DNA sequence: AGCCATAGTGCCACTCAGTGGCAGAAGCCA
DNA sequence: TGGCTTCTGCCACTGAGTGGCACTATGGCT
């Protein structure tokens, strides 16, 4: 596999597992892109990678899951970095933004970005993939909130107003991320990772502005 | 059915259809609550309501769909009201909030609220239901943006910065709604519709505050 | 080197969500 | 009443996802 980062010598068993996983993701993205998500059965995918369906389901939770893997990897890494982050006293939403930008920067690079691109284009055409991705982000949001609450804020009283505020800050991060993804996925010009980071930064900056936006009376 | 609002004499066929739909929703919520979402097969549900599975799938798109119907109804009504809304020149996010509050106010009442409660509790325990609800909200968000753009804002250039701001305003609305739902669903005290409205209002008000929230260095 | 204990794999049969097709039963409009 | 349309029921079928069990490879231990 092109992205088989050996990693500091994991046990052989683990490496094999990772290689199978990556092969499944790559093949899935290619096949789904060629013939559509519904146009490919799991049996076909498994045949291609020469793995039994049983094994597939030990690695991924569902057919959607394998195609969402690139984003999955990003958010998992994000949570790890958030766990390490040291706030400098700035606004929480800026901290979250910077942690995500940092995580993005440390992603495998352009092949990863390419996989994300394929994954998003697929999701745009397939409701169940879209739903899966959304649900995953939501779960990650909850996990992120737990970390934020534990490390940066109040002890954990769930009806503390700051708890709600922190949750909304996380929601805003996720929303900005999705808007960044949207414009990056749609706008063909620059499918590089840097362009994605820029799009996200732009969306993130627009969040405070959106509150000031006035509803003008339209012509109708 | 308890909520069979006759409506200004629809054709008999339509009324029958609505009654069947409502029966399916009610039975589904009861059965799923009793025995879990996965503990009830569609065949069982259909037997209970005395409807063929084929008919079920003409009314709902999936097993998840039937259990998410209460929220579905709310957002559909929301879009209709948004289409009629006349902005008074205030911030967009306040307009959106007020339209949603108005829609909520016009919902069938406490039986509806009760169904929402069951639906949310179910979703909290079942990932695929949760995903379905999230995806639906996302699609509604897009539809709402279309209306907003068409009626209140720019002509529709998708890279106008106001377009992005409007989108984020919608995202914020959805996020606040979910937070409101969360606290309402969890907090047992007041399962009435008014309490839900209050929870949403609270979450909505917390949105601007969340931007100001500072990340303090925790004890770790 | 040799040898278990364990984890991962393949295979098989099974359940159940979701779909397509067709025949029959309403509801609808004269 | 009769014909037209639309909805419904039934049946067979695909494909996702699961459970069970036997088999093999890995890693640790002596």
Coordinates of C-alpha atoms (C1' of nucleotides) in Angstrom, one line a residue:
Chain A
X1 CA 0.0 0.0 0.0
X2 CA 1.2 3.5 -0.8
X3 CA 0.7 4.8 2.7
X4 CA 2.0 2.0 4.7
X5 CA 3.8 4.1 7.3
X6 CA 5.7 1.3 9.1
X7 CA 5.3 3.0 12.4
X8 CA 7.8 2.3 15.2
X9 CA 7.7 -1.4 14.7
X10 CA 4.4 -2.6 15.8
X11 CA 4.0 -6.3 16.3
X12 CA 3.7 -8.2 13.0
X13 CA 0.1 -9.1 13.7
X14 CA -0.8 -5.4 14.0
X15 CA 1.0 -4.4 10.9
X16 CA -0.8 -7.1 8.9
X17 CA -4.1 -5.9 10.2
X18 CA -3.3 -2.3 9.3
X19 CA -2.3 -3.4 5.8
X20 CA -5.5 -5.3 5.3
X21 CA -7.5 -2.3 6.6
X22 CA -5.7 0.1 4.3
X23 CA -6.2 -2.2 1.3
X24 CA -9.9 -2.5 2.1
X25 CA -10.2 1.3 2.3
X26 CA -8.4 2.0 -0.9
X27 CA -10.2 -0.7 -2.9
X28 CA -13.5 0.4 -1.5
X29 CA -13.0 4.0 -2.5
X30 CA -11.9 3.0 -6.0
X31 CA -14.7 0.5 -6.6
X32 CA -17.4 2.7 -5.1
X33 CA -16.2 5.7 -7.2
X34 CA -16.2 3.6 -10.3
X35 CA -19.6 1.8 -9.9
X36 CA -21.3 3.6 -7.1
X37 CA -21.8 2.7 -3.4
X38 CA -24.7 0.5 -4.1
X39 CA -23.2 -0.9 -7.3
X40 CA -20.6 -2.9 -5.4
X41 CA -21.4 -5.7 -3.0
X42 CA -19.4 -6.5 0.0
X43 CA -18.7 -9.9 -1.4
X44 CA -17.1 -8.3 -4.4
X45 CA -15.0 -5.9 -2.3
X46 CA -13.8 -8.8 -0.1
X47 CA -13.0 -10.9 -3.2
X48 CA -10.9 -8.0 -4.6
X49 CA -8.9 -7.7 -1.4
X50 CA -8.9 -11.5 -0.8
X51 CA -10.4 -11.3 2.6
X52 CA -13.5 -13.0 3.9
X53 CA -16.6 -11.0 4.7
X54 CA -16.2 -12.1 8.3
X55 CA -12.8 -10.4 8.5
X56 CA -14.2 -7.3 6.9
X57 CA -16.7 -7.0 9.8
X58 CA -14.0 -7.4 12.3
X59 CA -12.2 -4.4 10.9
X60 CA -15.2 -2.1 10.1
X61 CA -18.6 -1.8 11.6
X62 CA -20.5 -1.5 8.3
X63 CA -20.2 -1.0 4.6
X64 CA -20.5 2.8 5.1
X65 CA -17.7 2.7 7.7
X66 CA -15.0 1.6 5.3
X67 CA -15.7 4.5 3.0
X68 CA -15.7 7.0 5.8
X69 CA -12.4 5.8 7.2
X70 CA -10.3 8.8 6.1
X71 CA -12.4 11.2 8.2
X72 CA -12.5 8.7 11.0
X73 CA -8.7 8.7 11.1
X74 CA -8.7 12.5 11.3
X75 CA -11.1 12.8 14.2
X76 CA -9.4 10.1 16.1
X77 CA -6.1 11.9 15.8
X78 CA -7.9 15.1 16.7
X79 CA -9.1 13.7 20.0
X80 CA -5.5 12.5 20.8
X81 CA -4.1 16.0 20.2
X82 CA -6.9 17.7 22.1
X83 CA -5.9 15.5 25.0
X84 CA -2.4 17.0 24.9
X85 CA -3.3 20.6 24.1
X86 CA -2.1 23.3 26.4
X87 CA -4.4 26.3 26.3
X88 CA -2.8 29.8 26.4
X89 CA -5.8 31.6 27.8
X90 CA -7.5 32.4 24.5
X91 CA -11.0 31.7 23.5
X92 CA -12.0 28.0 23.5
X93 CA -13.2 28.0 19.9
X94 CA -9.8 29.3 18.7
X95 CA -8.1 26.6 20.7
X96 CA -10.3 23.9 19.1
X97 CA -9.7 25.4 15.6
X98 CA -6.0 25.4 16.1
X99 CA -5.9 21.8 17.4
X100 CA -7.8 20.7 14.3
X101 CA -5.6 22.6 12.0
X102 CA -2.6 21.1 13.7
X103 CA -4.0 17.6 13.4
X104 CA -4.8 18.2 9.7
X105 CA -1.2 19.3 9.3
X106 CA 0.1 16.0 10.7
X107 CA -2.1 13.8 8.5
X108 CA -0.3 11.5 6.1
X109 CA -0.4 14.1 3.3
X110 CA -1.7 14.3 -0.1
X111 CA -2.7 10.7 -0.6
X112 CA -4.8 11.1 2.6
X113 CA -6.3 14.2 1.2
X114 CA -7.1 12.4 -2.0
X115 CA -8.9 9.7 -0.1
X116 CA -10.9 12.3 1.8
X117 CA -11.9 13.8 -1.5
X118 CA -13.2 10.5 -2.9
X119 CA -14.9 9.8 0.4
X120 CA -16.7 13.1 0.4
X121 CA -17.8 12.9 -3.2
X122 CA -19.2 9.5 -2.4
X123 CA -21.0 10.8 0.6
X124 CA -22.6 13.6 -1.4
X125 CA -24.3 11.0 -3.6
X126 CA -25.2 8.5 -0.9
X127 CA -27.5 9.3 2.0
X128 CA -26.5 6.4 4.2
X129 CA -22.8 7.3 3.9
X130 CA -23.6 10.9 4.7
X131 CA -25.6 9.8 7.7
X132 CA -22.8 7.6 8.9
X133 CA -20.3 10.4 8.7
X134 CA -22.6 12.8 10.5
X135 CA -23.2 10.4 13.3
X136 CA -19.5 9.8 13.7
X137 CA -18.8 13.5 13.9
X138 CA -21.5 13.8 16.5
X139 CA -20.0 11.1 18.6
X140 CA -16.6 12.7 18.3
X141 CA -18.1 16.0 19.3
X142 CA -19.3 14.4 22.5
X143 CA -16.0 12.9 23.2
X144 CA -14.3 16.2 22.5
X145 CA -16.6 17.9 25.0
X146 CA -15.7 15.4 27.6
X147 CA -12.0 16.2 27.2
X148 CA -12.7 19.9 27.2
X149 CA -14.8 19.7 30.3
X150 CA -12.3 17.6 32.1
X151 CA -9.2 19.5 31.1
X152 CA -10.1 23.1 30.6
X153 CA -13.4 23.9 32.4
X154 CA -15.7 23.2 35.2
X155 CA -15.6 20.0 37.2
X156 CA -18.4 18.5 35.2
X157 CA -21.8 19.6 36.5
X158 CA -23.8 19.1 33.4
X159 CA -26.2 22.1 34.0
X160 CA -23.4 24.6 34.5
X161 CA -24.0 27.2 31.8
X162 CA -20.4 26.9 30.7
X163 CA -21.0 23.3 29.9
X164 CA -23.6 24.2 27.3
X165 CA -21.4 26.9 26.0
X166 CA -18.5 24.6 25.6
X167 CA -20.7 22.1 23.8
X168 CA -21.8 24.7 21.4
X169 CA -18.2 25.7 20.7
X170 CA -17.6 22.2 19.7
X171 CA -20.7 22.1 17.6
X172 CA -19.5 25.3 15.9
X173 CA -16.1 23.7 15.2
X174 CA -17.8 20.7 13.6
X175 CA -20.1 22.9 11.5
X176 CA -17.2 25.1 10.3
X177 CA -15.3 21.9 9.4
X178 CA -18.2 20.6 7.4
X179 CA -18.6 23.9 5.5
X180 CA -14.9 23.9 4.8
X181 CA -15.2 20.4 3.5
X182 CA -18.1 21.3 1.4
X183 CA -16.4 24.2 -0.4
X184 CA -13.2 22.2 -0.7
X185 CA -15.0 19.2 -2.2
X186 CA -17.1 21.2 -4.6
X187 CA -14.5 23.7 -5.7
X188 CA -12.3 21.6 -8.0
X189 CA -9.3 24.0 -8.2
X190 CA -7.2 22.8 -5.4
X191 CA -7.6 19.3 -4.0
X192 CA -4.6 19.7 -1.8
X193 CA -4.6 19.4 2.0
X194 CA -3.5 23.0 2.3
X195 CA -6.5 24.2 0.4
X196 CA -8.8 22.2 2.8
X197 CA -7.1 23.8 5.8
X198 CA -7.7 27.2 4.2
X199 CA -11.3 26.5 3.5
X200 CA -11.8 25.4 7.1
X201 CA -10.0 28.5 8.4
X202 CA -12.3 30.7 6.3
X203 CA -15.4 28.9 7.6
X204 CA -14.2 29.1 11.1
X205 CA -13.7 32.9 10.8
X206 CA -17.2 33.3 9.4
X207 CA -18.8 31.8 12.5
X208 CA -18.8 35.0 14.6
X209 CA -19.8 37.1 11.6
X210 CA -22.8 34.9 11.0
X211 CA -24.3 36.0 14.3
X212 CA -24.3 39.6 13.0
X213 CA -25.9 38.8 9.7
X214 CA -29.1 40.6 9.2
X215 CA -32.2 39.2 7.5
X216 CA -33.1 41.8 4.9
X217 CA -36.6 41.8 3.5
X218 CA -36.4 40.1 0.1
X219 CA -38.1 41.2 -3.1
X220 CA -40.9 38.6 -2.6
Chain B
X1 CA -55.7 7.4 16.7
X2 CA -55.4 10.0 19.4
X3 CA -54.0 12.7 17.2
X4 CA -56.1 12.2 14.1
X5 CA -56.7 15.9 13.3
X6 CA -59.4 15.5 10.6
X7 CA -57.9 18.4 8.6
X8 CA -60.1 20.4 6.2
X9 CA -61.6 17.3 4.7
X10 CA -58.9 15.7 2.7
X11 CA -60.0 13.1 0.2
X12 CA -60.8 9.8 1.9
X13 CA -57.7 8.1 0.5
X14 CA -55.4 10.7 2.0
X15 CA -57.1 10.5 5.4
X16 CA -56.7 6.7 5.4
X17 CA -53.1 7.0 4.5
X18 CA -52.5 9.5 7.3
X19 CA -54.2 7.3 9.7
X20 CA -52.1 4.3 8.7
X21 CA -49.0 6.4 9.0
X22 CA -49.9 7.6 12.5
X23 CA -50.7 4.1 13.6
X24 CA -47.4 2.9 12.4
X25 CA -45.5 5.7 14.2
X26 CA -47.4 5.1 17.4
X27 CA -47.0 1.3 17.4
X28 CA -43.4 1.6 16.4
X29 CA -42.6 4.0 19.3
X30 CA -44.4 1.7 21.8
X31 CA -42.9 -1.5 20.5
X32 CA -39.4 -0.1 20.2
X33 CA -39.6 1.4 23.6
X34 CA -40.7 -1.9 25.1
X35 CA -38.4 -4.3 23.3
X36 CA -35.7 -2.1 21.8
X37 CA -35.3 -1.0 18.2
X38 CA -33.5 -4.2 17.2
X39 CA -35.8 -6.4 19.2
X40 CA -38.7 -5.7 16.9
X41 CA -38.8 -6.8 13.3
X42 CA -40.6 -4.9 10.6
X43 CA -42.8 -7.9 10.1
X44 CA -43.9 -7.8 13.7
X45 CA -44.7 -4.1 13.5
X46 CA -46.6 -4.5 10.2
X47 CA -48.6 -7.4 11.7
X48 CA -49.5 -5.3 14.7
X49 CA -50.8 -2.5 12.5
X50 CA -52.2 -5.0 10.0
X51 CA -50.4 -3.6 7.1
X52 CA -48.1 -5.3 4.6
X53 CA -44.4 -4.6 4.6
X54 CA -44.7 -3.3 1.1
X55 CA -47.1 -0.6 2.3
X56 CA -44.8 0.3 5.2
X57 CA -42.1 1.1 2.7
X58 CA -44.4 3.2 0.6
X59 CA -44.9 5.4 3.7
X60 CA -41.5 5.4 5.2
X61 CA -38.0 5.1 3.7
X62 CA -36.6 2.9 6.4
X63 CA -37.1 1.3 9.8
X64 CA -35.3 4.3 11.4
X65 CA -37.5 6.7 9.5
X66 CA -40.7 5.6 11.2
X67 CA -39.2 6.3 14.6
X68 CA -37.9 9.7 13.6
X69 CA -41.3 10.8 12.3
X70 CA -42.1 13.3 15.1
X71 CA -39.0 15.3 14.4
X72 CA -39.5 14.9 10.7
X73 CA -42.9 16.5 11.1
X74 CA -41.5 19.5 13.0
X75 CA -38.8 20.3 10.5
X76 CA -41.2 20.0 7.6
X77 CA -43.5 22.5 9.2
X78 CA -40.5 24.7 10.0
X79 CA -39.6 24.9 6.3
X80 CA -43.2 25.9 5.5
X81 CA -43.2 28.6 8.1
X82 CA -39.8 29.9 7.0
X83 CA -41.1 30.2 3.5
X84 CA -43.8 32.6 4.9
X85 CA -41.6 34.5 7.4
X86 CA -41.3 38.3 7.1
X87 CA -38.1 39.6 8.5
X88 CA -38.2 42.8 10.6
X89 CA -34.5 43.6 10.0
X90 CA -33.1 41.8 13.0
X91 CA -30.3 39.3 13.0
X92 CA -30.9 36.2 10.9
X93 CA -30.2 33.8 13.7
X94 CA -32.9 35.5 15.8
X95 CA -35.3 35.2 12.9
X96 CA -34.6 31.5 12.5
X97 CA -34.9 31.0 16.2
X98 CA -38.3 32.7 16.3
X99 CA -39.6 30.8 13.3
X100 CA -38.6 27.5 15.0
X101 CA -40.2 28.6 18.3
X102 CA -43.4 29.5 16.4
X103 CA -43.4 26.2 14.6
X104 CA -43.0 24.4 17.9
X105 CA -45.9 26.3 19.3
X106 CA -48.1 25.2 16.5
X107 CA -47.3 21.5 16.9
X108 CA -50.2 19.1 17.8
X109 CA -49.4 19.6 21.5
X110 CA -48.5 17.3 24.3
X111 CA -49.1 14.0 22.6
X112 CA -46.7 15.2 19.9
X113 CA -44.2 16.1 22.6
X114 CA -44.6 12.7 24.1
X115 CA -43.8 11.0 20.8
X116 CA -40.7 13.2 20.5
X117 CA -39.6 12.2 23.9
X118 CA -39.9 8.5 23.1
X119 CA -38.2 9.0 19.8
X120 CA -35.2 10.8 21.3
X121 CA -34.8 8.3 24.1
X122 CA -34.7 5.6 21.4
X123 CA -32.2 7.5 19.3
X124 CA -29.9 7.9 22.3
X125 CA -29.7 4.1 22.5
X126 CA -29.5 3.3 18.9
X127 CA -26.7 4.6 16.6
X128 CA -28.5 4.0 13.3
X129 CA -31.6 6.0 14.5
X130 CA -29.3 8.7 15.7
X131 CA -27.6 8.8 12.4
X132 CA -30.8 8.9 10.5
X133 CA -32.1 11.9 12.6
X134 CA -28.8 13.8 12.1
X135 CA -28.8 13.2 8.4
X136 CA -32.4 14.4 8.2
X137 CA -31.6 17.6 10.1
X138 CA -28.6 18.2 7.8
X139 CA -30.8 17.9 4.7
X140 CA -33.3 20.2 6.3
X141 CA -30.5 22.7 7.0
X142 CA -29.6 22.8 3.3
X143 CA -33.3 23.3 2.4
X144 CA -33.6 26.1 5.0
X145 CA -30.5 27.7 3.6
X146 CA -32.0 27.7 0.1
X147 CA -35.0 29.5 1.4
X148 CA -33.0 32.0 3.3
X149 CA -30.8 32.7 0.4
X150 CA -33.6 33.1 -2.0
X151 CA -35.9 35.2 0.2
X152 CA -33.6 37.2 2.5
X153 CA -30.1 37.5 1.1
X154 CA -27.9 37.6 -1.9
X155 CA -29.0 36.4 -5.3
X156 CA -27.4 33.0 -4.8
X157 CA -23.7 33.3 -5.7
X158 CA -22.4 30.3 -3.6
X159 CA -19.0 31.9 -2.9
X160 CA -20.5 35.2 -1.5
X161 CA -19.2 35.4 2.1
X162 CA -22.8 36.0 3.3
X163 CA -23.8 32.7 1.8
X164 CA -21.3 30.9 4.2
X165 CA -22.4 33.1 7.1
X166 CA -26.1 32.3 6.5
X167 CA -25.2 28.6 6.3
X168 CA -23.4 28.8 9.6
X169 CA -26.4 30.6 11.1
X170 CA -28.5 27.6 10.1
X171 CA -26.0 25.2 11.5
X172 CA -26.1 27.1 14.8
X173 CA -29.8 26.9 14.9
X174 CA -29.7 23.1 14.4
X175 CA -26.9 22.8 17.0
X176 CA -28.9 24.8 19.6
X177 CA -32.0 22.8 18.8
X178 CA -30.1 19.5 19.5
X179 CA -28.7 20.9 22.7
X180 CA -32.1 21.9 23.8
X181 CA -33.4 18.5 22.9
X182 CA -30.6 16.9 24.8
X183 CA -31.2 18.7 28.1
X184 CA -35.0 18.3 27.7
X185 CA -34.8 14.6 27.0
X186 CA -32.4 13.9 29.8
X187 CA -33.9 16.2 32.5
X188 CA -37.0 14.2 33.6
X189 CA -38.7 17.1 35.4
X190 CA -40.8 18.6 32.6
X191 CA -41.6 16.6 29.6
X192 CA -44.0 19.3 28.2
X193 CA -43.6 21.1 25.0
X194 CA -43.1 24.4 26.8
X195 CA -40.1 23.0 28.6
X196 CA -38.6 22.0 25.3
X197 CA -39.1 25.5 23.9
X198 CA -37.5 26.9 27.0
X199 CA -34.5 24.6 26.7
X200 CA -34.1 25.5 23.1
X201 CA -34.3 29.2 23.9
X202 CA -31.6 28.8 26.5
X203 CA -29.3 26.9 24.1
X204 CA -29.9 29.5 21.5
X205 CA -28.9 32.3 23.8
X206 CA -25.8 30.5 24.8
X207 CA -24.5 30.4 21.2
X208 CA -23.0 33.9 21.2
X209 CA -21.6 33.4 24.7
X210 CA -19.9 30.2 23.6
X211 CA -17.6 32.3 21.4
X212 CA -16.3 34.2 24.3
X213 CA -15.7 31.2 26.4
X214 CA -12.0 31.0 27.5
X215 CA -10.0 27.8 27.7
X216 CA -8.5 27.9 31.2
X217 CA -5.5 25.8 31.9
X218 CA -6.8 22.8 33.8
X219 CA -5.2 21.2 36.8
X220 CA -3.5 18.5 34.7
Chain C
dA1 C1' 14.4 -24.9 19.0
dG2 C1' 10.0 -26.4 20.6
dC3 C1' 5.3 -25.8 22.5
dC4 C1' 1.2 -24.0 24.2
dA5 C1' -2.3 -20.1 24.6
dT6 C1' -4.3 -16.8 22.1
dA7 C1' -5.9 -14.0 18.5
dG8 C1' -7.2 -13.7 13.9
dT9 C1' -9.2 -16.0 9.8
dG10 C1' -12.3 -18.6 6.6
dC11 C1' -16.4 -20.9 5.8
dC12 C1' -21.3 -21.8 6.3
dA13 C1' -25.8 -21.1 7.5
dC14 C1' -29.0 -17.9 9.1
dT15 C1' -31.9 -13.4 10.0
dC16 C1' -33.9 -9.5 8.4
dA17 C1' -34.1 -4.9 5.9
dG18 C1' -35.4 -3.4 1.7
dT19 C1' -37.0 -4.0 -3.6
dG20 C1' -39.4 -5.4 -7.9
dG21 C1' -43.4 -7.3 -10.1
dC22 C1' -47.9 -8.4 -10.6
dA23 C1' -52.7 -9.3 -9.4
dG24 C1' -56.6 -7.7 -7.0
dA25 C1' -59.2 -4.1 -4.2
dA26 C1' -60.3 0.2 -3.1
dG27 C1' -61.3 5.2 -4.1
dC28 C1' -62.5 8.5 -7.7
dC29 C1' -65.1 10.6 -11.7
dA30 C1' -68.5 10.3 -15.0
Chain D
dT1 C1' -73.3 1.7 -12.9
dG2 C1' -68.8 1.2 -15.2
dG3 C1' -64.3 2.3 -16.4
dC4 C1' -59.8 4.6 -14.8
dT5 C1' -56.4 5.3 -11.5
dT6 C1' -54.1 4.6 -7.4
dC7 C1' -53.1 2.0 -3.5
dT8 C1' -52.4 -2.6 -1.3
dG9 C1' -51.1 -7.4 -0.5
dC10 C1' -48.4 -11.2 -1.6
dC11 C1' -44.3 -13.5 -3.1
dA12 C1' -39.8 -14.2 -4.4
dC13 C1' -35.3 -12.3 -4.3
dT14 C1' -30.9 -9.5 -3.1
dG15 C1' -27.5 -8.3 0.0
dA16 C1' -25.9 -6.5 4.8
dG17 C1' -24.7 -8.1 9.0
dT18 C1' -24.2 -12.1 12.7
dG19 C1' -23.1 -16.4 15.2
dG20 C1' -20.6 -20.6 15.5
dC21 C1' -16.9 -23.6 14.8
dA22 C1' -12.8 -25.4 13.1
dC23 C1' -8.2 -24.0 11.5
dT24 C1' -3.9 -21.4 11.3
dA25 C1' -0.6 -18.1 12.4
dT26 C1' 1.8 -15.2 16.2
dG27 C1' 4.0 -14.3 20.2
dG28 C1' 5.6 -15.6 24.7
dC29 C1' 7.8 -19.0 27.4
dT30 C1' 10.9 -22.6 28.6

